[in-house]
Coordinates of C-alpha atoms and ligand atoms in Angstrom, one line a residue:
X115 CA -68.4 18.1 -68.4
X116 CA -65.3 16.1 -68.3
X117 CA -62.3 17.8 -66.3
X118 CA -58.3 17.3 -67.6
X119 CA -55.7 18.2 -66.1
X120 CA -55.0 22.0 -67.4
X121 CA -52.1 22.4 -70.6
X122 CA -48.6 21.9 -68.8
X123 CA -49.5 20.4 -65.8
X124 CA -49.8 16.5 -65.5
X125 CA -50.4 13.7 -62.6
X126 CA -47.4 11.6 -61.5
X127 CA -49.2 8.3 -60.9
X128 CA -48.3 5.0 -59.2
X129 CA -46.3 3.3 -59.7
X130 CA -44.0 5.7 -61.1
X131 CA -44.9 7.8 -58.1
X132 CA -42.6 5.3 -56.6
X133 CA -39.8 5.9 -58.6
X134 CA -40.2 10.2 -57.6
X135 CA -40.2 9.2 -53.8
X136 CA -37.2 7.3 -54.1
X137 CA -35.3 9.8 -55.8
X138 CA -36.5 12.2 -53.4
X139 CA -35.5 9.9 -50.5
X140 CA -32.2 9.6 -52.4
X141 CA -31.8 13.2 -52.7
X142 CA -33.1 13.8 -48.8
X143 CA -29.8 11.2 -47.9
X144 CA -26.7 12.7 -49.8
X145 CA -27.5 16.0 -48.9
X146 CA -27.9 15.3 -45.4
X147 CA -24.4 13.1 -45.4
X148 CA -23.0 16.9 -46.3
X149 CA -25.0 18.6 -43.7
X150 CA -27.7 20.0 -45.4
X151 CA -31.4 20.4 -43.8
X152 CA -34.9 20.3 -45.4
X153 CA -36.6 23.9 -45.6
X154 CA -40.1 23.8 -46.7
X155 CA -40.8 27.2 -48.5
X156 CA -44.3 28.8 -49.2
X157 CA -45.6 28.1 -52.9
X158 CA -46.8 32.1 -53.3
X159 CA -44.5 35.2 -52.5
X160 CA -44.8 38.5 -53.6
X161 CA -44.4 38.8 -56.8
X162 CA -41.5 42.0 -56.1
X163 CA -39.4 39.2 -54.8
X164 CA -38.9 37.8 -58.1
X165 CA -38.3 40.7 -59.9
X166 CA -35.6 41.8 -58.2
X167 CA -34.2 38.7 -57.4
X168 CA -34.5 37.0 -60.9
X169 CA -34.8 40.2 -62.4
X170 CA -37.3 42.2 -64.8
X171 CA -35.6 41.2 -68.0
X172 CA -35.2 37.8 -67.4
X173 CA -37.7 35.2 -69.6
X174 CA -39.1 34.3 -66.3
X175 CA -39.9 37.5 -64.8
X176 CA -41.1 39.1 -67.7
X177 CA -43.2 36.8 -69.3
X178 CA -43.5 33.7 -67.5
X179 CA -45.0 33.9 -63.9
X180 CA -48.5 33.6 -62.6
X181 CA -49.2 35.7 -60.9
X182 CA -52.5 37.3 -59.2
X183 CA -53.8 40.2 -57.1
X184 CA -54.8 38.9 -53.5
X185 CA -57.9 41.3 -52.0
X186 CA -61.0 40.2 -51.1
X187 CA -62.5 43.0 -53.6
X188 CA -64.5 40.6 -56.0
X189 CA -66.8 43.4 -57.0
X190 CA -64.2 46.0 -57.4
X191 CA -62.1 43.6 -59.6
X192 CA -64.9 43.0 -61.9
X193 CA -65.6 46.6 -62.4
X194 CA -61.7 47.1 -63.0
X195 CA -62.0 44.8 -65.6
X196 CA -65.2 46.1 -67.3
X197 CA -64.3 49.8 -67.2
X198 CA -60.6 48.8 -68.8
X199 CA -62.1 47.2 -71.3
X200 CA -65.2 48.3 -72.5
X201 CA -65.0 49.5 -76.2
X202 CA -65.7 53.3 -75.9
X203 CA -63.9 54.1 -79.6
X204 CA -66.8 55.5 -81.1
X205 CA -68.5 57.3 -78.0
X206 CA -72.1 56.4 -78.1
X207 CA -74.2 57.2 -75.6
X208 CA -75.1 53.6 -74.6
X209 CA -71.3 52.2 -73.7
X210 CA -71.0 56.1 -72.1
X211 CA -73.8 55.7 -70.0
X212 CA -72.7 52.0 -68.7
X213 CA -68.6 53.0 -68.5
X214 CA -70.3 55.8 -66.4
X215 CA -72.0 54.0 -64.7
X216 CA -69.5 51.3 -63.6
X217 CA -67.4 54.3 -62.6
X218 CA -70.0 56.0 -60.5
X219 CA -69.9 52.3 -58.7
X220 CA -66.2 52.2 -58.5
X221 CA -64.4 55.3 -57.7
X222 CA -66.4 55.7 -54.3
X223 CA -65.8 52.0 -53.1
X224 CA -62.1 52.7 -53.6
X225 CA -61.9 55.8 -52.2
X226 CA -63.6 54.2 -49.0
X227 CA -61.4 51.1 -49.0
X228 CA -58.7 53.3 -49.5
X229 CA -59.6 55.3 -46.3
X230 CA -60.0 52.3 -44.1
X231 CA -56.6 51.0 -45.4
X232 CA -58.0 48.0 -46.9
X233 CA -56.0 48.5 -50.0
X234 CA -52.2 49.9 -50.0
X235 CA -51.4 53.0 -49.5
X236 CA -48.7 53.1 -52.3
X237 CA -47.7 56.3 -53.7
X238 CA -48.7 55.1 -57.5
X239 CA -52.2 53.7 -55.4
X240 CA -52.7 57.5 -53.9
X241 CA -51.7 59.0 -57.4
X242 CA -54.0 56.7 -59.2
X243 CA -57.3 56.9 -57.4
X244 CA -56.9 61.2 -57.6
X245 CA -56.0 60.8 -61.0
X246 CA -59.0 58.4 -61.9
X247 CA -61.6 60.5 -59.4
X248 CA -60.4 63.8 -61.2
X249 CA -61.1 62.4 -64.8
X250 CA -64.6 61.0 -64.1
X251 CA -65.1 64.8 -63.3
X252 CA -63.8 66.1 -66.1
X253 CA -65.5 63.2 -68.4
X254 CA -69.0 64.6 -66.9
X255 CA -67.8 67.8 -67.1
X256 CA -67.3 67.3 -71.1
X257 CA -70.3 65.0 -71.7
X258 CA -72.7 68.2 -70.2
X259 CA -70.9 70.6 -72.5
X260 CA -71.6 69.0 -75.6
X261 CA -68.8 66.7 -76.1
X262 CA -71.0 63.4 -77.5
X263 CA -70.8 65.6 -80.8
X264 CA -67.8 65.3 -83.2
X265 CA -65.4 68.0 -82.8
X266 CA -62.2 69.1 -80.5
X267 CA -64.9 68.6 -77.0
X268 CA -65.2 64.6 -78.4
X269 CA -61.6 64.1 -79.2
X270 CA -61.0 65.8 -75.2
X271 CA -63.7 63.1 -74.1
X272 CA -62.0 60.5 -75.5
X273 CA -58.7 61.1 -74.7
X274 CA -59.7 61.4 -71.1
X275 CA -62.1 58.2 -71.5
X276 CA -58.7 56.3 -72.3
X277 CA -56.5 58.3 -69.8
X278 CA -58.9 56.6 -67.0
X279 CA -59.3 52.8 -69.0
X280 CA -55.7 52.7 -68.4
X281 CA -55.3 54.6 -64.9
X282 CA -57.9 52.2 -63.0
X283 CA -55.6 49.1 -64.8
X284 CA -52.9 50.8 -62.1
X285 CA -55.1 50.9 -59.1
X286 CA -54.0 47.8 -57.5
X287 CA -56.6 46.3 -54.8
X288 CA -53.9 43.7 -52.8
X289 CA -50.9 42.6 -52.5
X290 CA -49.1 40.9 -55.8
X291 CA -48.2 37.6 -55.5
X292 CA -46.7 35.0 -57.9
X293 CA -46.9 31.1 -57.7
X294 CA -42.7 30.6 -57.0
X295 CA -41.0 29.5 -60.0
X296 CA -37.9 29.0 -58.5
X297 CA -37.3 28.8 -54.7
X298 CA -33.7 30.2 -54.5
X299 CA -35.5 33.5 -53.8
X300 CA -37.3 32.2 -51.1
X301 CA -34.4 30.5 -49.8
X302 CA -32.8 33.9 -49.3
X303 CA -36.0 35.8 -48.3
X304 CA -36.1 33.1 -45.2
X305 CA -32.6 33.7 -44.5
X306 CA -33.0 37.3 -43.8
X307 CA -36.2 37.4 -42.2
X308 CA -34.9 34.5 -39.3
X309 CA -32.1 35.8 -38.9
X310 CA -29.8 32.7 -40.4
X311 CA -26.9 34.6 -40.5
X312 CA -26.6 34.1 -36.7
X313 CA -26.5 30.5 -36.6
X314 CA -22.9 28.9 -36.2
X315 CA -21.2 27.9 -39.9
X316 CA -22.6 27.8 -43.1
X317 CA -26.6 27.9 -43.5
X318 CA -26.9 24.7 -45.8
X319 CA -31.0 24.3 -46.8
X320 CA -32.7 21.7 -49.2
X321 CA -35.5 21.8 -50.8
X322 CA -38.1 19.6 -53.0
X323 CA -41.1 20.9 -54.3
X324 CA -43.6 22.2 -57.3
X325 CA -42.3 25.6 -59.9
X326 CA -44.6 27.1 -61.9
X327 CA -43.6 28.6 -65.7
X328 CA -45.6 29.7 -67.9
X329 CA -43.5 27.8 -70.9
X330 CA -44.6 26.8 -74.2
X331 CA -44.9 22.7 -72.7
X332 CA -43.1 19.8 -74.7
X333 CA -41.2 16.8 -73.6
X334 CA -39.0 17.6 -70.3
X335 CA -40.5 21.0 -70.1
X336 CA -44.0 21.9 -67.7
X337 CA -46.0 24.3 -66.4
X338 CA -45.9 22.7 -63.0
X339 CA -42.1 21.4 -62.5
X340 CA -40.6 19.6 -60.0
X341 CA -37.0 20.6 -58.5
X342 CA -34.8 19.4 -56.1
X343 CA -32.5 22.2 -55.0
X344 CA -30.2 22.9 -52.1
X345 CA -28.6 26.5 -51.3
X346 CA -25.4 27.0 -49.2
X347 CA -25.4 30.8 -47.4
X348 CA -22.7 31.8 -45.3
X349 CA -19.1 34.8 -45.1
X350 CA -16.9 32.8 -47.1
X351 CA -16.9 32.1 -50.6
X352 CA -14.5 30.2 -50.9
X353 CA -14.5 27.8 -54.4
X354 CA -13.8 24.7 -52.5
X355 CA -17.5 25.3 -51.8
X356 CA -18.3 26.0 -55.2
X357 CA -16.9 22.7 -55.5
X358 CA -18.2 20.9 -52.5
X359 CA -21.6 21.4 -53.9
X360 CA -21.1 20.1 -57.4
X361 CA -20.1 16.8 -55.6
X362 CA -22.8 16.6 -53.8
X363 CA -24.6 16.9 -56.4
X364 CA -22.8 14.5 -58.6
X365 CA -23.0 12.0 -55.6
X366 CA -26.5 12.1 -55.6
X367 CA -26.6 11.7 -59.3
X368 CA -24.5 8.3 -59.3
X369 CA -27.0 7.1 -55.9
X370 CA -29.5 7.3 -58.7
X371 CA -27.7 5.5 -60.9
X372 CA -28.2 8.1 -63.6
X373 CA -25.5 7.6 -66.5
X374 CA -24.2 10.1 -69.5
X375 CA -25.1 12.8 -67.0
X376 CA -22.0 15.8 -68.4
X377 CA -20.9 19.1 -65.9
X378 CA -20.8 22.2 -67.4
X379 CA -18.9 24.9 -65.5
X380 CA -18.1 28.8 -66.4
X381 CA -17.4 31.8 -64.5
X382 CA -19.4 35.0 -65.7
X383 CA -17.0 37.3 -63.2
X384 CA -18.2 39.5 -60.9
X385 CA -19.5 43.7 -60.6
X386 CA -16.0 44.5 -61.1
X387 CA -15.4 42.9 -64.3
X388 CA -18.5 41.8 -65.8
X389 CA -20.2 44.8 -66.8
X390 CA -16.8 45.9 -69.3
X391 CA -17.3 42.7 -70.9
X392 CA -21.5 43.4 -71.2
X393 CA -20.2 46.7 -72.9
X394 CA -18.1 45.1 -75.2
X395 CA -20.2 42.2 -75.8
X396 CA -22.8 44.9 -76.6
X397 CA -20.8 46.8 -78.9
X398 CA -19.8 43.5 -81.1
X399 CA -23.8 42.5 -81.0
X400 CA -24.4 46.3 -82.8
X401 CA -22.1 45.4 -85.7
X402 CA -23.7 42.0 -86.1
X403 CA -27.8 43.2 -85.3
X404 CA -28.8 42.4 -89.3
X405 CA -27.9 38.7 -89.0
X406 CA -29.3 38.0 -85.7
X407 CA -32.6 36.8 -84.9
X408 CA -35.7 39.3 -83.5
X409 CA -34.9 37.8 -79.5
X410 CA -31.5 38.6 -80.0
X411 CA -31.7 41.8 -81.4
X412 CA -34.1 42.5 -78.4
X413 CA -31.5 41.5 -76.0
X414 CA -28.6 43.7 -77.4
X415 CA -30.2 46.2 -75.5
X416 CA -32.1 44.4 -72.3
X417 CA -29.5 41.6 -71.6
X418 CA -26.9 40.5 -73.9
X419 CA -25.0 37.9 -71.9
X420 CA -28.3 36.4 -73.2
X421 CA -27.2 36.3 -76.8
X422 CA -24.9 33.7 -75.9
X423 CA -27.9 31.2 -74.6
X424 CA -29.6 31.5 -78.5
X425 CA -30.2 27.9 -79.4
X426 CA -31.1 29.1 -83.1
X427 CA -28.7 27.2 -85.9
X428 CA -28.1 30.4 -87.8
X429 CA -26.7 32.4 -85.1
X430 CA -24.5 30.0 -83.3
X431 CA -21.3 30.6 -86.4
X432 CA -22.1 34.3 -85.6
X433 CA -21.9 33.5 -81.5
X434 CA -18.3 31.8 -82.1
X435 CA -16.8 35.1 -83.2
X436 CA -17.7 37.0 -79.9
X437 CA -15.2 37.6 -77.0
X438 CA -14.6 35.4 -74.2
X439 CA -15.8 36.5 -70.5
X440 CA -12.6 34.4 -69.6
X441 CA -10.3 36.9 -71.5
X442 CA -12.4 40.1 -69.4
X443 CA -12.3 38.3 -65.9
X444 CA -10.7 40.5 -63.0
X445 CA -7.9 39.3 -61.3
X446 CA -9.9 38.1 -58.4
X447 CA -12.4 36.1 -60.6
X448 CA -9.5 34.7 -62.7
X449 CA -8.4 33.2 -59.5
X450 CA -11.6 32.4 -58.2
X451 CA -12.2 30.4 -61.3
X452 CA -8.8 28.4 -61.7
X453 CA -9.1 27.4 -57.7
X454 CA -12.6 25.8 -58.7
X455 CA -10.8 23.9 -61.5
X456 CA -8.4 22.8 -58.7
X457 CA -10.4 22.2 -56.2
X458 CA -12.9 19.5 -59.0
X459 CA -9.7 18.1 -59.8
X460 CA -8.6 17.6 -56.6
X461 CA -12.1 16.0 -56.4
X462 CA -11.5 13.7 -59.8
X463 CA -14.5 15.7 -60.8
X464 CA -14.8 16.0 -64.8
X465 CA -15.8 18.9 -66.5
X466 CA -16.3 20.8 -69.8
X467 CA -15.8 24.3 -69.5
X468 CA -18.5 26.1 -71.7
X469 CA -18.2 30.0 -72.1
X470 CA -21.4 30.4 -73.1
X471 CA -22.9 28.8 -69.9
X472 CA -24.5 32.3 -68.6
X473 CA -27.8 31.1 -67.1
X474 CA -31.3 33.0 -67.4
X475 CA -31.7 34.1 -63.8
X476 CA -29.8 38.0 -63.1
X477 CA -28.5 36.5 -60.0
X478 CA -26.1 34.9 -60.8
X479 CA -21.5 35.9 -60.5
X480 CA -18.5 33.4 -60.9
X481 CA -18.9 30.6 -60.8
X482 CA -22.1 29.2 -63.0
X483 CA -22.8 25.1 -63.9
X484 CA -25.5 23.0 -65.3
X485 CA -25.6 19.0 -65.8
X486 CA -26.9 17.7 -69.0
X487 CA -28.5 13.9 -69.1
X488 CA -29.1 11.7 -72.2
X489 CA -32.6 10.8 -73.6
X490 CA -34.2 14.5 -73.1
X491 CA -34.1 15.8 -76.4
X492 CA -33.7 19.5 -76.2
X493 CA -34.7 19.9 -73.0
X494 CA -31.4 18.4 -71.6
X495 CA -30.5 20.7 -68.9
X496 CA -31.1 18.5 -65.6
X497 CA -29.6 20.6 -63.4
X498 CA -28.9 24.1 -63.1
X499 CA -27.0 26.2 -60.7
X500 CA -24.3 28.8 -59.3
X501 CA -22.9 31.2 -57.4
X502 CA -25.2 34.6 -55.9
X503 CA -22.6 36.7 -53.9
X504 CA -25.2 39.8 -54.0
X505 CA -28.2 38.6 -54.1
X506 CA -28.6 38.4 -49.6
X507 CA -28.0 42.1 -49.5
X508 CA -30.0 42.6 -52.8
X509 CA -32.9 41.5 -50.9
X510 CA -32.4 43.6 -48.3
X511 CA -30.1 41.4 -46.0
X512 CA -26.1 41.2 -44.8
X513 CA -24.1 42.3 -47.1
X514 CA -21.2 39.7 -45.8
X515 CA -23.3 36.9 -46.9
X516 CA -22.3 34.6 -49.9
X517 CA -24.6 32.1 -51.4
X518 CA -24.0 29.4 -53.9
X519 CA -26.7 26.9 -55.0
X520 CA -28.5 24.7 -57.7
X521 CA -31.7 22.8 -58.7
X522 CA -32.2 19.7 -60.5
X523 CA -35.3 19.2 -62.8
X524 CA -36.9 16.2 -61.4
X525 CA -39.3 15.7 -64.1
X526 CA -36.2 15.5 -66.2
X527 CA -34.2 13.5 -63.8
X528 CA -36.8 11.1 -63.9
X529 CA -36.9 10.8 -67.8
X530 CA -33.4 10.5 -68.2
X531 CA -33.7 7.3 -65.3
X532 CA -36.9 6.0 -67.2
X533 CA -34.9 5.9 -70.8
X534 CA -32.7 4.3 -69.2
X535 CA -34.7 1.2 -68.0
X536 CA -35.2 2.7 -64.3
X537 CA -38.5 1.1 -62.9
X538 CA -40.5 1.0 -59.5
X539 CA -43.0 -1.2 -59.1
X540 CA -45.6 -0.4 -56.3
X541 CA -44.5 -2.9 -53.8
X542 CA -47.4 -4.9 -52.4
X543 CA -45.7 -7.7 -50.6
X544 CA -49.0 -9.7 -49.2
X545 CA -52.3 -10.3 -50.7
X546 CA -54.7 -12.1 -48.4
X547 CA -56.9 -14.7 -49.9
X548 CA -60.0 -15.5 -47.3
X549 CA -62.6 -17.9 -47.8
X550 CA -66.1 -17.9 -45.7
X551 CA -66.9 -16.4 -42.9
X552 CA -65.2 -17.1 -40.1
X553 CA -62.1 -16.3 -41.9
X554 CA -62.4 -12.9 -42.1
X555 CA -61.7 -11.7 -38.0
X556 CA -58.7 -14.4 -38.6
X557 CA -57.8 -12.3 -41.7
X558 CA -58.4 -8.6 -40.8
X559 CA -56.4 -9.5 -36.8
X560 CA -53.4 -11.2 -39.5
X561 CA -53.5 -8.0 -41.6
X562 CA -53.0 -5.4 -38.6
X563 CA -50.0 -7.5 -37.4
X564 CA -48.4 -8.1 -40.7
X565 CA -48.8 -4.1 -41.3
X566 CA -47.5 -3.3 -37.6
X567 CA -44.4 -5.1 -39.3
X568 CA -44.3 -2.3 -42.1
X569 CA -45.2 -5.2 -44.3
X570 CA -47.7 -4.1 -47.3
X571 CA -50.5 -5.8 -47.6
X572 CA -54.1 -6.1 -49.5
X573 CA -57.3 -7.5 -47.7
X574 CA -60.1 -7.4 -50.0
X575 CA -63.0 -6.3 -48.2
X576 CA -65.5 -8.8 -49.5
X577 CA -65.4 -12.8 -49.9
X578 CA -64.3 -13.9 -53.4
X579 CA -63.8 -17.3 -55.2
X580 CA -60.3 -18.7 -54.8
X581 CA -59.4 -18.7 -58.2
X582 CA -60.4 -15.5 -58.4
X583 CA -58.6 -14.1 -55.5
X584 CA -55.4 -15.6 -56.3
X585 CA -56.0 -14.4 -60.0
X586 CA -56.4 -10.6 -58.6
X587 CA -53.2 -11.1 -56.1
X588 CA -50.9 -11.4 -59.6
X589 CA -52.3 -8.8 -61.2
X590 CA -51.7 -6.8 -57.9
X591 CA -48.0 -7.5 -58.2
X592 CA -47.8 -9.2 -54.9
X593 CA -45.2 -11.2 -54.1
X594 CA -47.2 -13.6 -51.5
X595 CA -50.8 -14.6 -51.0
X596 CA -51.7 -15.4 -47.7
X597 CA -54.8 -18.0 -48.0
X598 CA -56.9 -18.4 -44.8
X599 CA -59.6 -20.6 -45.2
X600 CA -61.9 -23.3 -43.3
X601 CA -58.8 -25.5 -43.2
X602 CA -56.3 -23.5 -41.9
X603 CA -58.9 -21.9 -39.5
X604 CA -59.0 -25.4 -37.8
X605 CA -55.2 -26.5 -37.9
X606 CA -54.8 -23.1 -37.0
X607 CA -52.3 -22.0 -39.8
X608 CA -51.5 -20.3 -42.8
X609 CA -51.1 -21.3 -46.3
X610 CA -48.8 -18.8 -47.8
X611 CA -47.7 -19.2 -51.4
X612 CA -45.0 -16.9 -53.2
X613 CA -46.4 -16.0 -56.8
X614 CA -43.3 -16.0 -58.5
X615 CA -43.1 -19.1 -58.5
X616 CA -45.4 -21.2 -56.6
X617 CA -44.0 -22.5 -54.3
X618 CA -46.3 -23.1 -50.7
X619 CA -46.1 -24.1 -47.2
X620 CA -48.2 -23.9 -44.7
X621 CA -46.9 -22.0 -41.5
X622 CA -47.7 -20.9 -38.1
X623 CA -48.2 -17.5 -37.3
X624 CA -45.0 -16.7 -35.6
X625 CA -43.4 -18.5 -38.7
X626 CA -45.3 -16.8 -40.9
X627 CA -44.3 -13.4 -39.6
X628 CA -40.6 -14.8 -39.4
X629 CA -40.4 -15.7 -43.1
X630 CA -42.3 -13.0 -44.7
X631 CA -40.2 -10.1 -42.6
X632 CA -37.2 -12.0 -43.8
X633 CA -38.5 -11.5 -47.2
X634 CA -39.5 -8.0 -47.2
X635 CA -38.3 -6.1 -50.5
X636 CA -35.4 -4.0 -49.7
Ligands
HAM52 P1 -33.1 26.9 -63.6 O1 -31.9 26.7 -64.5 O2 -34.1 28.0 -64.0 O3 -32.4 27.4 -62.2 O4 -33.8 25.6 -63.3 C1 -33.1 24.5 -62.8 C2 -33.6 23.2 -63.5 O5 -35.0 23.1 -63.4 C3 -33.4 23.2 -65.0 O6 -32.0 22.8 -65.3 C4 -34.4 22.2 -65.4 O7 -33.9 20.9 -65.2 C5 -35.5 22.4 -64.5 N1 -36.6 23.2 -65.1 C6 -36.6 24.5 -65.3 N2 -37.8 24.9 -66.0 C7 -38.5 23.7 -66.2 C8 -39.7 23.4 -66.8 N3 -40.5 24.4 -67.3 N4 -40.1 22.1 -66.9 C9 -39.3 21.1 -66.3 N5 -38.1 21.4 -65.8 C10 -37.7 22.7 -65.7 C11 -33.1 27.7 -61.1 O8 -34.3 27.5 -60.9 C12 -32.2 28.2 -60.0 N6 -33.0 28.6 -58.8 C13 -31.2 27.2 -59.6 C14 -30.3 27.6 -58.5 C15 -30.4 27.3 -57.2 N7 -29.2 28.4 -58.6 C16 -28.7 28.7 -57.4 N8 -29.4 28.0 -56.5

């Protein structure tokens, strides 16, 4: 059997692994020049957090986490899954007598787990497992009074046969958790269960890390995604914030040295305002439903500030005619919105305002923004991000707390600095070429000082020919080879030659160490 990596996911090797870390590093610096500090999140949380944070109708939510059930009931989920879906359409007495069977095995290990409080107590748990019990009594019930043959007893068997395939489905046996896939969630989660409004100022948090999506993968989109995301919380909201962050973010971009990179911004108003303009935004979508697209249509009713995300050709002429959130903002969000523009201005910040910038995560009020980079196709969002004003006291915290925030596709990042010509190489700075014997203490005490001096360096474990050593050393990448052989034992120095372009000397230790620290790579 030969193992891959699974659809969507993929291994960031060397040395383009060096090229993540020093973004990262990158990323670690600006944000802590504007006070920010690292939090390092779980990868799992229950999966509730999402949906209310996120929200149900969101892409994300509702069809693109993976999530799982988290009990130690092996046995129990295996009869869940054999009683839900065993085919009991045409009742024969065969698939009776096993679906009876796995539910004579079932219903009585719930019920016991149940009592010891091994699995939640949860009201739709407590309705379930009565409804479930009650049903497998009835199903005997109607099997003993003749209900195998065909008649109105059969049709009652099987509708109480399906009545319990889908009840047990509800029995849940642990707690539902979801592999994050965002961390903005979290973020706020951690804020309110330590407390953070309490600490002095504004709560300003990094973070850099895996997401998981269940996405349909191509070029700049994964299953397993990196981001780089920060989160300010604190009582103000003030858009001088707003507008602190995006030049953070837009410093970190040029410390990468990633160019074409364009800011979107767009204020989507507030509980005030925003759901009049949903309304009306509805109410135009109605008249237009025959020339719109099946997700579309779909979203007239679940979420139509999604329309205005629709990528397909044939519906963006139709997208131009609706109304403007900027014509339906409240006065407070107006303001909001224009102080923003001031406040990037003041900043010699450019910008494109785009209307239809509404973002997929429910989250989200005022002010909204997302970076685009060249060479992703597509895929070209590289950063996403915006403003949460209710999401703290969503989740249960103070209702004085503001957040704004974003998160930057590293995978994408990373793309968009590889088209570009943007290379790492490993960076092995010494290769050490030892001949015979006696060499090798010489060469293994040289390679422990040389690394003691955060210098990188190679010492092949066994005795190799010369040529053959110094031929391995290039391929390496080094930049020097250190040769230690008879010679240099006895004059008691080092032959070190720079592989660029040949050039050799032969040095004393302490020399040694003086010119290849002086050297180092940056
Ligand atoms: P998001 O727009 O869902 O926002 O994701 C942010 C960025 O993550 C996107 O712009 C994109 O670069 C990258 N990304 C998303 N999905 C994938 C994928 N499947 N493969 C590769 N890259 C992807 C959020 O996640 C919000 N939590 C941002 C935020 C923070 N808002 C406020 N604070």
């Amino acid at each position: 059997m030969k193992f891959q990596a699974i659809k969507g996911v993929r291994d960031i090797l060397p040395p383009e692994s060096a090229l993540w870390n020093r973004v990262e590093q990158a990323a670690r610096s600006v944000f802590h020049s504007y006070g920010y500090d690292e939090i390092r999140l779980p990868i799992f949380e229950p999966t509730e957090l999402f949906a209310r944070s996120v929200g149900l109708d969101t892409d994300i939510v509702s069809k693109e986490m993976y999530s799982f059930e988290d009990h130690p009931f092996a046995d129990l989920e295996g009869l869940k899954a054999q009683i839900r879906t065993r085919p009991i359409g045409l009742v024969n007495l065969t698939n009776l007598g096993l679906f009876d069977k796995d539910l004579e095995d079932f219903v009585p290990k719930v019920q016991q787990a149940f009592d010891r409080g091994e699995i939640s107590k949860s009201p739709e748990n407590v309705k379930m497992i009565e409804t479930v019990s009650k049903s497998f009594r009835e199903m005997r019930r109607l099997l003993t009074a003749g209900g195998l043959a065909p008649g109105t007893l059969q049709e009652e068997l099987i509708g109480n046969i399906q009545a319990i395939q889908t009840n047990v489905g509800k029995i849940v046996l642990g707690d539902v958790l979801t592999l994050r896939p965002e961390a903005t969630a979290s973020v706020v989660r951690a804020y309110i269960e330590h407390g953070m409004q309490t600490r002095p100022g504004n709560v300003k948090l990094y973070y850099v890390g895996p997401m998981f999506r269940r996405e349909r993968p191509q070029k700049g989109r994964y299953r397993q995604f990196y981001q780089i995301g920060a989160e300010l919380l604190g009582s103000s909201d003030h858009p001088a914030l707003d507008a602190e962050v995006i030049e953070m973010l837009l410093a970190f971009f040029a410390r990468v040295n990633l160019t074409g990179a364009k800011l979107y911004i767009n204020s989507i108003g507030d509980k005030n305002c925003r759901p009049a303009y949903v309304e009306r935004l509805r109410g135009e979508l109605q008249k237009l439903r025959d020339k719109l697209g099946a997700d579309s249509q779909r979203r007239i009713e679940t979420n139509p500030l999604r329309v205005l995300d629709s990528k397909l050709p044939e519906e963006q002429a139709i997208i131009d005619t609706l109304p403007h959130i900027a014509d339906h903002l409240c006065d407070a969000c107006r303001e909001h919105y224009a102080e923003l523009k001031r406040q990037l201005a003041l900043r010699k910040i450019e910008y494109e305002e785009n209307w239809r910038l509404v973002r997929g995560l429910d989250y989200y009020m005022r002010t909204t923004f997302e970076i685009t980079a060249p060479g992703l196709g597509s895929q070209n969002a590289v950063c996403g991000g915006g403003r949460y004003d209710g999401l703290v006291e969503l989740l249960g915290g103070p209702a004085a707390t503001k957040g704004i925030g974003f998160a930057i596709g590293t995978d994408r990042l990373m793309l968009s600095l590889q088209e570009a010509g943007a290379a790492a190489s490993c960076g092995l700075e010494i290769y050490i070429a030892w001949m015979g014997a006696q060499a090798y203490p010489a060469a293994v005490a040289l390679a422990r000082k040389l690394r003691e001096h955060n210098l990188s360096v190679e010492l092949p474990a066994q005795e190799m020919k010369f040529g053959k050593s110094l031929n391995l050393a290039d391929r390496l990448g080094a930049r020097f080879a250190v040769i230690l052989g008879e010679d240099e034992l006895a004059a008691a120095q080092f032959t070190v030659k720079r592989l660029a372009d040949g050039d050799q000397r032969k040095l004393s230790e302490p020399e040694l160490l003086e010119y290849l620290t002086k050297s180092r790579t940056a």
